[in-house]
CSV table of C-alpha atoms and ligand atoms in Angstrom, one decimal:
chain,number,residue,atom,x,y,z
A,1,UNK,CA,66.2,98.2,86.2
A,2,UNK,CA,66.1,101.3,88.0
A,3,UNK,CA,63.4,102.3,90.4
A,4,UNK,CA,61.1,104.8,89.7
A,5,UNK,CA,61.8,107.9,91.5
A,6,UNK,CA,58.5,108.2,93.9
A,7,UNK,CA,57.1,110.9,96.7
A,8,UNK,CA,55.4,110.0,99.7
A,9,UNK,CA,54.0,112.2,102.6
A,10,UNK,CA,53.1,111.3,106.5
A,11,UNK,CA,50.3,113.3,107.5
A,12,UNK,CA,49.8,112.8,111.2
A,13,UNK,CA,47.9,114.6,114.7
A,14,UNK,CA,50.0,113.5,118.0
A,15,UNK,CA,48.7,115.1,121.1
A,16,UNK,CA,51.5,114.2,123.3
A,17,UNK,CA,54.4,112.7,121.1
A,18,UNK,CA,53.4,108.9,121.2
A,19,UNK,CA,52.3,109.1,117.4
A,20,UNK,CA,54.7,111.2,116.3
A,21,UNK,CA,57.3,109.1,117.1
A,22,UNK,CA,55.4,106.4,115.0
A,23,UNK,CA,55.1,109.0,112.0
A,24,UNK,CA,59.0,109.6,112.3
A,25,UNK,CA,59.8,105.7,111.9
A,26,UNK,CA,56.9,105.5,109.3
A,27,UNK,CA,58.3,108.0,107.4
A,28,UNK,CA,62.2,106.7,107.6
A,29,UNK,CA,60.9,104.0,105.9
A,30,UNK,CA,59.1,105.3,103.4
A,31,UNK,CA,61.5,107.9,103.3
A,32,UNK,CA,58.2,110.4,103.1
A,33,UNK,CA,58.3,113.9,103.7
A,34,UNK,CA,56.4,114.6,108.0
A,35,UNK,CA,53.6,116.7,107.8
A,36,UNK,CA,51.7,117.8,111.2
A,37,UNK,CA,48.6,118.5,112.4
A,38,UNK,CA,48.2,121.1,114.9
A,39,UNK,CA,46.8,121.5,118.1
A,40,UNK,CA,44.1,123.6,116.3
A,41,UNK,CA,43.7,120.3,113.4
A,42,UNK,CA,45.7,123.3,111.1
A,43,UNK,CA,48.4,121.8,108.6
A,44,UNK,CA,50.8,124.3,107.0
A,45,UNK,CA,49.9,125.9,104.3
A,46,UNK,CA,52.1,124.2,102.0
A,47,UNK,CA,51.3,120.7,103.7
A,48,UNK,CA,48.2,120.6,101.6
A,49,UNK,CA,50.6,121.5,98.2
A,50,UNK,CA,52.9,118.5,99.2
A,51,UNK,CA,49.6,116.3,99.8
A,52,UNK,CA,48.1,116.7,96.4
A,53,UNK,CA,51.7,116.6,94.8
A,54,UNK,CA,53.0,113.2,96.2
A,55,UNK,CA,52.4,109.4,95.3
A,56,UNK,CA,51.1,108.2,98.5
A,57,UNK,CA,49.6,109.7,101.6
A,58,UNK,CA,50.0,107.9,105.1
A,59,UNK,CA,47.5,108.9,107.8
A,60,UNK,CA,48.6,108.8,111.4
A,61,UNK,CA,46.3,109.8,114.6
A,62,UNK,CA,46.2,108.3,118.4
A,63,UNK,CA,43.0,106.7,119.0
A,64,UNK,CA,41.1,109.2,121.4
A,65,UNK,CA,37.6,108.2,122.5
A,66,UNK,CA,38.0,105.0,120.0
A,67,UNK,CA,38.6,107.1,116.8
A,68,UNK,CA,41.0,109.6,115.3
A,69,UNK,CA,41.5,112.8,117.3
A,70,UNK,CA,39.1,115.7,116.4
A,71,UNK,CA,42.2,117.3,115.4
A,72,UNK,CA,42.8,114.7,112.7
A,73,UNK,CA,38.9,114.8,111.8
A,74,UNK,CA,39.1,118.6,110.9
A,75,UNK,CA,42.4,117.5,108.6
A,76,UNK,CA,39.9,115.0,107.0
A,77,UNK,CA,37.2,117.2,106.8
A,78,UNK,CA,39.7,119.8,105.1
A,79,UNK,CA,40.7,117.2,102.6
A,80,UNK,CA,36.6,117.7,100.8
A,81,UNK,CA,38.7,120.3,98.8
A,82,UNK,CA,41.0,118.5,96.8
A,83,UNK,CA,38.0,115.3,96.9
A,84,UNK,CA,36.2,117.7,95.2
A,85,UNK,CA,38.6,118.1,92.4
A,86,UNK,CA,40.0,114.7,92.4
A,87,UNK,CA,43.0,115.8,93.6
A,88,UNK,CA,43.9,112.6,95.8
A,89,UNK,CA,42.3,109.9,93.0
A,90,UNK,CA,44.4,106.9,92.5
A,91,UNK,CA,47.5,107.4,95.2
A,92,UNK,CA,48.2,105.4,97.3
A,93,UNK,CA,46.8,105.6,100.9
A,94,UNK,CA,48.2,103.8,104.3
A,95,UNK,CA,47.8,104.7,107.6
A,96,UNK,CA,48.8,104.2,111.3
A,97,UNK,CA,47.5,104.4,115.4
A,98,UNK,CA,48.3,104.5,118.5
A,99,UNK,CA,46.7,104.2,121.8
A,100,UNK,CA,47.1,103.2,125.6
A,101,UNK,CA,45.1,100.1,125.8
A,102,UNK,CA,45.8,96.8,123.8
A,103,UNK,CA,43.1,96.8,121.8
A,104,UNK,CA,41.5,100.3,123.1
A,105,UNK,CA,39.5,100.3,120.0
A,106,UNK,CA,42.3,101.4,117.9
A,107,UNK,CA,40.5,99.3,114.7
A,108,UNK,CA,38.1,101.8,114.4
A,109,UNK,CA,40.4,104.5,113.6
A,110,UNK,CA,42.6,102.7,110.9
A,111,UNK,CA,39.1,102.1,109.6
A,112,UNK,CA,38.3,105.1,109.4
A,113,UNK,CA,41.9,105.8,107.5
A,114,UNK,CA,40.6,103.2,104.8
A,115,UNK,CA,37.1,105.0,104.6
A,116,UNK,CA,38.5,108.1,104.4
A,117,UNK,CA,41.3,106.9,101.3
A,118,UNK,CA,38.2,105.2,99.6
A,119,UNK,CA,36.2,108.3,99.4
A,120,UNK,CA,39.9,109.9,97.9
A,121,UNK,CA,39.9,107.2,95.0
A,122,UNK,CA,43.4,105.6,96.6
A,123,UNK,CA,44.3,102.1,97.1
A,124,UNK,CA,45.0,100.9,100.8
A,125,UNK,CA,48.2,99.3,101.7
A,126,UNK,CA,48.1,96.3,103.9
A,127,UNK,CA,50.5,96.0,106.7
A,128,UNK,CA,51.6,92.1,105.7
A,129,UNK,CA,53.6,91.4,109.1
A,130,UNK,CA,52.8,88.2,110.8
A,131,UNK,CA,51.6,88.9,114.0
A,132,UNK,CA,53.6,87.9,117.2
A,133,UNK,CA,51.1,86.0,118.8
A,134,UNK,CA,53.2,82.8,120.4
A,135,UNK,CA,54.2,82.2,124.1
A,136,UNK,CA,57.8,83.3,123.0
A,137,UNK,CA,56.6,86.2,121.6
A,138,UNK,CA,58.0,89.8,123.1
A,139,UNK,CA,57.2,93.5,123.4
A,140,UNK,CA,59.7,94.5,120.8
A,141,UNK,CA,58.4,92.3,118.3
A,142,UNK,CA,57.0,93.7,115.3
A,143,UNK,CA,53.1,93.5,115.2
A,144,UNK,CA,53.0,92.8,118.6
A,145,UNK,CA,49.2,94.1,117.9
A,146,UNK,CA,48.2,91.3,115.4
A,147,UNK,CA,46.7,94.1,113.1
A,148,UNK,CA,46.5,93.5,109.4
A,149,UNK,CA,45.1,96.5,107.9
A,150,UNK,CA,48.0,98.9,108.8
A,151,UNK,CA,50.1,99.8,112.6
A,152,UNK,CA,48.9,99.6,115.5
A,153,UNK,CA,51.1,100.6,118.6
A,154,UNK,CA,50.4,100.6,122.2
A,155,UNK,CA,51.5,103.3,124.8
A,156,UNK,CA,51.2,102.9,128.0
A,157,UNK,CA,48.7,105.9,130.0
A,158,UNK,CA,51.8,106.7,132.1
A,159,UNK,CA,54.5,105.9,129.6
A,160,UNK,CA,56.7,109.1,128.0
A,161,UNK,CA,57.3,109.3,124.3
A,162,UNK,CA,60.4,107.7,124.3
A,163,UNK,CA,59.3,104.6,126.1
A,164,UNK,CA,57.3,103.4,123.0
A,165,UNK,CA,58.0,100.1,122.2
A,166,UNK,CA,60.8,99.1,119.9
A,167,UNK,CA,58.6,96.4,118.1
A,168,UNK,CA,55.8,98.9,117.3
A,169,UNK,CA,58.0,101.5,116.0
A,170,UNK,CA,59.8,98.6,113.8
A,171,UNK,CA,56.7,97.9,112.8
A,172,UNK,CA,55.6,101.6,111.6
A,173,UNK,CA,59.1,102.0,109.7
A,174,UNK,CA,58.5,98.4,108.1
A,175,UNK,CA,55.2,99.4,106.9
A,176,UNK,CA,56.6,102.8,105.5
A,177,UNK,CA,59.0,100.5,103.4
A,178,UNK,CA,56.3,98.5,102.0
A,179,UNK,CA,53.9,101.8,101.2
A,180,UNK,CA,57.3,102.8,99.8
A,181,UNK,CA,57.4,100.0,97.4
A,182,UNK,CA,53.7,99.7,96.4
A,183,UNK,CA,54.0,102.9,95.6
A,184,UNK,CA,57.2,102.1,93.3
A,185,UNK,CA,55.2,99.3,91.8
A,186,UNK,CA,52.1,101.5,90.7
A,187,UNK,CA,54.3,104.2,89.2
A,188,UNK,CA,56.0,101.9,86.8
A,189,UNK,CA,55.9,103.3,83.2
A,190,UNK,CA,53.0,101.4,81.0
A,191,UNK,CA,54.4,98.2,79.4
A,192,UNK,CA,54.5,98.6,75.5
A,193,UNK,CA,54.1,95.1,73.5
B,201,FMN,C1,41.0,112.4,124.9
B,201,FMN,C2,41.7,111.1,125.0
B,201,FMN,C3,41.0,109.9,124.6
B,201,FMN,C4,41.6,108.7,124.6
B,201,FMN,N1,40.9,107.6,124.2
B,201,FMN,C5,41.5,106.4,124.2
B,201,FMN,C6,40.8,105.3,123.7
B,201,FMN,O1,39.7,105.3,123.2
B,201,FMN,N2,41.5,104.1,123.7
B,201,FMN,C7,42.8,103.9,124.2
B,201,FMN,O2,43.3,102.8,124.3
B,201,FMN,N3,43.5,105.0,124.7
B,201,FMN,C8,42.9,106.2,124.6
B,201,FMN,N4,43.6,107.3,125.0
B,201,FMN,C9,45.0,107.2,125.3
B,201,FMN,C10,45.9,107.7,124.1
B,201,FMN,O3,45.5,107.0,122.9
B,201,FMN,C11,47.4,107.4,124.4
B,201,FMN,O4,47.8,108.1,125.6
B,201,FMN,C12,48.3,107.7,123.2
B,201,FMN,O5,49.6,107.3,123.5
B,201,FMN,C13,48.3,109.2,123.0
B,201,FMN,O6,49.1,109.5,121.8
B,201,FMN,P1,49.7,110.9,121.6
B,201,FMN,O7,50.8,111.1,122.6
B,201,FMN,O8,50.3,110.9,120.2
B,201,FMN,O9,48.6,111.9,121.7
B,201,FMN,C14,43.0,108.6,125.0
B,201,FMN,C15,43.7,109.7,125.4
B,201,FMN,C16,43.1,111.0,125.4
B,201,FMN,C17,43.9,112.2,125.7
């Protein structure tokens, strides 16, 4: 059977280039079009087109203060206008963090993701690794985190972009796949009997 042709979009804020490194592998594996939030919490003008156009939205933010960056806040704040007419209703929603500490508080944010896709009408995608919790577990292991409800990664305070750990950014891509093929199963044509 062939799969049905889907559309999915990364909307993410990255202050200094941790999460965006996440939103690249999360949206090589969703194979999702990168949309991003500015400095100023402004997305293109066409970002919000592509957003009410697509079959799944992911959310990406670095935990800042134990939430999602006031940048990604305005974004969600912004997104009352297509709430208002529906636009968003029935997609499918996932999302992703990042953030210097271990835990750092980085539950609240992905919570916030699921909030924020419940008030849209979607339907949250789990993140279904098993975490790496055993003494033989590594760095580079995906879900490193133990998270259940989407990504989590971890970047050092001192670490640059491009030391980000190989598991957590395995992790992000794996998760695009799956929000790739949830997607694929809720776009399947109506069965007729
Ligand atoms: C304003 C601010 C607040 C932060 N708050 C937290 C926090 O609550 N918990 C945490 O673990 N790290 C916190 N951090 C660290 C960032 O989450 C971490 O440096 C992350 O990698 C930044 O991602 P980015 O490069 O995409 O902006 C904070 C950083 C900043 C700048």
């Amino acid at each position: 059977m062939t799969q049905p042709h889907i559309t999915t979009a990364v909307v993410y804020h990255s202050g200094y280039g941790h999460t965006k490194r996440l939103a690249e592998a999360v949206a090589e594996g969703a194979a999702a079009s990168l949309i991003t939030i500015d400095a100023e919490g402004n997305i293109p003008e066409d970002g919000w087109e592509t957003l009410n156009a697509v079959d799944a939205i992911i959310f990406g933010s670095p935990t800042y203060m134990g939430g999602p960056s006031w940048q990604f806040k305005k974004f969600a704040d912004a997104s009352s206008k297509p709430w208002f007419e529906d636009r968003w209703k029935n997609k499918v929603f996932g999302g992703f963090t990042n953030s210097a500490s271990i835990n750092g508080d980085k539950l609240n944010t992905l919570q916030y993701f699921v909030l924020l896709a419940g008030q849209h009408g979607g339907l949250w995608v789990s993140l279904a690794i098993k975490p790496a919790n055993v003494k033989a577990s590594r760095r580079d292991d995906p879900n490193r985190m133990g998270s259940y409800i989407a990504p989590m990664a971890q970047a050092d305070a001192d670490a640059a972009p491009g030391e980000m750990s190989k598991g957590d950014l395995e992790t992000a891509r794996l998760y695009g796949v799956r929000v790739a093929e949830i997607t694929r199963v809720f776009a399947r044509p109506p069965r007729h009997h």
